[in-house]
Tab-separated table of C-alpha atoms in Angstrom:
chain	number	residue	atom	x	y	z
A	26	UNK	CA	-39.950	-33.850	-26.800
A	27	UNK	CA	-38.181	-30.701	-26.227
A	28	UNK	CA	-37.613	-29.360	-22.782
A	29	UNK	CA	-37.219	-25.817	-24.021
A	30	UNK	CA	-38.909	-23.420	-21.667
A	31	UNK	CA	-42.063	-21.943	-23.003
A	32	UNK	CA	-41.849	-18.222	-23.560
A	33	UNK	CA	-43.669	-16.440	-20.822
A	34	UNK	CA	-46.844	-14.754	-21.876
A	35	UNK	CA	-46.774	-11.006	-22.184
A	36	UNK	CA	-47.207	-9.327	-18.862
A	37	UNK	CA	-50.742	-8.530	-17.876
A	38	UNK	CA	-51.433	-4.856	-18.424
A	39	UNK	CA	-54.116	-4.578	-15.757
A	40	UNK	CA	-51.745	-3.791	-12.873
A	41	UNK	CA	-50.046	-1.105	-14.972
A	42	UNK	CA	-53.417	0.386	-15.886
A	43	UNK	CA	-54.468	0.295	-12.242
A	44	UNK	CA	-51.156	1.876	-11.244
A	45	UNK	CA	-51.663	4.656	-13.803
A	46	UNK	CA	-55.272	5.233	-12.757
A	47	UNK	CA	-54.443	5.494	-9.056
A	48	UNK	CA	-53.058	9.076	-9.163
A	49	UNK	CA	-56.133	10.147	-11.141
A	50	UNK	CA	-58.421	8.650	-8.488
A	51	UNK	CA	-56.440	10.303	-5.693
A	52	UNK	CA	-56.505	13.661	-7.501
A	53	UNK	CA	-60.266	13.222	-7.941
A	54	UNK	CA	-60.640	12.441	-4.221
A	55	UNK	CA	-58.615	15.564	-3.377
A	56	UNK	CA	-60.801	17.640	-5.719
A	57	UNK	CA	-64.082	16.287	-4.318
A	58	UNK	CA	-62.989	16.931	-0.723
A	59	UNK	CA	-61.822	20.432	-1.657
A	60	UNK	CA	-65.049	21.292	-3.507
A	61	UNK	CA	-67.380	19.978	-0.778
A	62	UNK	CA	-65.518	21.683	2.078
A	63	UNK	CA	-65.070	24.920	0.096
A	64	UNK	CA	-68.817	24.946	-0.615
A	65	UNK	CA	-69.555	24.390	3.092
A	66	UNK	CA	-67.260	27.306	3.947
A	67	UNK	CA	-68.917	29.643	1.432
A	68	UNK	CA	-72.442	28.672	2.509
A	69	UNK	CA	-71.761	29.005	6.242
A	70	UNK	CA	-70.095	32.395	5.770
A	71	UNK	CA	-73.024	33.602	3.657
A	72	UNK	CA	-75.528	32.491	6.287
A	73	UNK	CA	-73.513	34.098	9.080
A	74	UNK	CA	-73.199	37.424	7.248
A	75	UNK	CA	-76.941	37.397	6.454
A	76	UNK	CA	-78.099	36.472	9.958
A	77	UNK	CA	-75.522	37.664	12.497
A	78	UNK	CA	-74.495	41.073	11.129
A	79	UNK	CA	-75.030	43.588	13.931
A	80	UNK	CA	-76.289	40.989	16.437
A	81	UNK	CA	-74.941	39.840	19.772
A	82	UNK	CA	-73.149	36.447	19.899
A	83	UNK	CA	-75.493	33.456	19.868
A	84	UNK	CA	-74.837	30.981	22.678
A	85	UNK	CA	-74.930	27.335	21.523
A	86	UNK	CA	-74.483	24.065	23.430
A	87	UNK	CA	-74.733	25.722	26.826
A	88	UNK	CA	-71.926	28.165	26.123
A	89	UNK	CA	-69.484	25.666	24.657
A	90	UNK	CA	-69.783	27.516	21.340
A	91	UNK	CA	-70.727	31.085	20.497
A	92	UNK	CA	-71.657	32.111	16.968
A	93	UNK	CA	-70.793	35.681	16.061
A	94	UNK	CA	-69.636	37.600	13.040
A	95	UNK	CA	-66.022	38.764	13.182
A	96	UNK	CA	-64.270	40.231	10.144
A	97	UNK	CA	-60.630	39.257	10.444
A	98	UNK	CA	-58.001	41.335	8.602
A	99	UNK	CA	-55.190	39.206	10.042
A	100	UNK	CA	-53.713	35.773	9.365
A	101	UNK	CA	-54.859	32.563	11.051
A	102	UNK	CA	-55.975	32.980	14.650
A	103	UNK	CA	-55.768	36.762	14.407
A	104	UNK	CA	-51.985	36.772	14.056
A	105	UNK	CA	-50.323	39.304	11.802
A	106	UNK	CA	-50.324	42.979	11.095
A	107	UNK	CA	-53.197	45.002	9.682
A	108	UNK	CA	-52.359	46.134	6.166
A	109	UNK	CA	-50.570	42.894	5.289
A	110	UNK	CA	-53.704	41.131	4.041
A	111	UNK	CA	-52.406	41.148	0.459
A	112	UNK	CA	-49.405	39.067	1.587
A	113	UNK	CA	-51.732	36.413	3.033
A	114	UNK	CA	-53.692	36.403	-0.228
A	115	UNK	CA	-50.537	35.877	-2.289
A	116	UNK	CA	-49.356	33.083	0.026
A	117	UNK	CA	-52.785	31.424	-0.273
A	118	UNK	CA	-52.530	31.644	-4.085
A	119	UNK	CA	-49.146	29.938	-3.909
A	120	UNK	CA	-50.533	27.180	-1.680
A	121	UNK	CA	-53.476	26.577	-4.023
A	122	UNK	CA	-51.214	26.389	-7.092
A	123	UNK	CA	-48.737	24.065	-5.333
A	124	UNK	CA	-51.469	21.696	-4.151
A	125	UNK	CA	-53.093	21.500	-7.579
A	126	UNK	CA	-49.691	20.801	-9.167
A	127	UNK	CA	-48.878	18.196	-6.499
A	128	UNK	CA	-52.232	16.380	-6.838
A	129	UNK	CA	-51.142	14.364	-9.880
A	130	UNK	CA	-48.394	12.690	-7.825
A	131	UNK	CA	-50.695	11.389	-5.075
A	132	UNK	CA	-51.199	7.681	-4.560
A	133	UNK	CA	-52.334	7.809	-0.935
A	134	UNK	CA	-55.994	8.324	-0.040
A	135	UNK	CA	-55.041	9.759	3.352
A	136	UNK	CA	-52.782	12.348	1.796
A	137	UNK	CA	-55.470	13.177	-0.778
A	138	UNK	CA	-57.978	13.822	2.012
A	139	UNK	CA	-55.524	15.903	4.050
A	140	UNK	CA	-54.384	17.980	1.098
A	141	UNK	CA	-57.995	18.351	-0.097
A	142	UNK	CA	-58.896	19.845	3.292
A	143	UNK	CA	-55.927	22.215	3.169
A	144	UNK	CA	-56.797	23.220	-0.403
A	145	UNK	CA	-60.421	23.902	0.584
A	146	UNK	CA	-59.332	26.022	3.527
A	147	UNK	CA	-56.856	27.997	1.474
A	148	UNK	CA	-59.496	28.595	-1.214
A	149	UNK	CA	-62.134	29.587	1.350
A	150	UNK	CA	-60.011	32.215	3.031
A	151	UNK	CA	-58.525	33.355	-0.297
A	152	UNK	CA	-62.057	33.956	-1.630
A	153	UNK	CA	-62.682	36.258	1.338
A	154	UNK	CA	-59.385	38.095	0.759
A	155	UNK	CA	-60.282	38.644	-2.892
A	156	UNK	CA	-64.037	39.295	-2.818
A	157	UNK	CA	-64.838	40.886	0.544
A	158	UNK	CA	-64.466	44.469	1.764
A	159	UNK	CA	-62.389	46.534	1.934
A	160	UNK	CA	-61.133	45.404	-1.492
A	161	UNK	CA	-59.328	42.932	-3.729
A	162	UNK	CA	-56.427	41.213	-1.904
A	163	UNK	CA	-57.328	43.239	1.193
A	164	UNK	CA	-60.641	41.604	2.099
A	165	UNK	CA	-61.332	40.559	5.661
A	166	UNK	CA	-62.012	36.883	6.364
A	167	UNK	CA	-65.399	36.049	7.894
A	168	UNK	CA	-64.901	34.159	11.166
A	169	UNK	CA	-67.828	33.067	13.292
A	170	UNK	CA	-67.103	30.241	15.751
A	171	UNK	CA	-65.853	31.191	19.211
A	172	UNK	CA	-65.245	28.400	21.720
A	173	UNK	CA	-66.075	28.643	25.441
A	174	UNK	CA	-66.677	32.430	25.409
A	175	UNK	CA	-67.686	35.121	22.923
A	176	UNK	CA	-65.211	37.415	21.140
A	177	UNK	CA	-62.455	34.814	21.074
A	178	UNK	CA	-61.669	35.413	24.744
A	179	UNK	CA	-60.616	31.773	25.284
A	180	UNK	CA	-59.847	30.522	21.766
A	181	UNK	CA	-59.474	32.533	18.548
A	182	UNK	CA	-62.628	32.895	16.458
A	183	UNK	CA	-62.489	30.693	13.358
A	184	UNK	CA	-64.487	29.361	10.384
A	185	UNK	CA	-64.905	26.188	8.318
A	186	UNK	CA	-61.841	27.002	6.176
A	187	UNK	CA	-59.636	27.432	9.245
A	188	UNK	CA	-60.906	24.120	10.640
A	189	UNK	CA	-60.203	22.359	7.333
A	190	UNK	CA	-56.636	23.672	7.242
A	191	UNK	CA	-55.999	22.530	10.821
A	192	UNK	CA	-57.566	19.077	10.387
A	193	UNK	CA	-55.793	18.551	7.053
A	194	UNK	CA	-52.475	19.628	8.554
A	195	UNK	CA	-52.859	17.301	11.531
A	196	UNK	CA	-53.749	14.414	9.196
A	197	UNK	CA	-50.661	15.026	7.029
A	198	UNK	CA	-48.392	15.207	10.104
A	199	UNK	CA	-49.936	12.016	11.497
A	200	UNK	CA	-49.477	10.189	8.193
A	201	UNK	CA	-45.859	11.367	8.049
A	202	UNK	CA	-45.192	10.202	11.612
A	203	UNK	CA	-46.678	6.802	10.729
A	204	UNK	CA	-44.370	6.567	7.704
A	205	UNK	CA	-47.191	6.818	5.166
A	206	UNK	CA	-45.883	8.659	2.131
A	207	UNK	CA	-47.890	10.641	-0.438
A	208	UNK	CA	-46.901	8.118	-3.122
A	209	UNK	CA	-48.548	5.257	-1.229
A	210	UNK	CA	-45.358	3.744	0.157
A	211	UNK	CA	-44.902	2.934	3.822
A	212	UNK	CA	-41.573	3.521	5.493
A	213	UNK	CA	-40.881	1.205	8.390
A	214	UNK	CA	-38.964	2.507	11.376
A	215	UNK	CA	-35.564	0.880	11.806
A	216	UNK	CA	-35.097	-1.025	15.013
């Protein structure tokens, strides 16, 4: 009897296949989040334009929220200079391209959700910049949610896209602070 070690069987390919499929699943998750939130942004803006154009703000939840149509030529939260809308549109294009390119490297569901929200928000506001008056790359973004008072007196008027960008950004920062990387690894803090 020989005590020669038996050759080990060929490695199982399932983990490698799962490893290869993971970025595809994360990119799909990012895409689904982006599509659903983008659709919600487009639908809500369409409803607001159709129903609130020329009307006074609508008080909701006892004055916690006011719904009103505001056409915003500025950047987020009304910051920026009128006439620079085309710059915001170009930046949004860059963000969209970068996120789509980056999606194939994702292995973290949390990052996929966060980046999907940011992508949806960038697409939502970019669509306004491209397709709304006064013209291509100069369009005004439709904002319609004002908190605590009408006209953005307490908090800037915003929309679904703005909310998605903020929530996605907070999620990405939180994941980073917790050491959760986009590639699925977890970095432990040194003690």
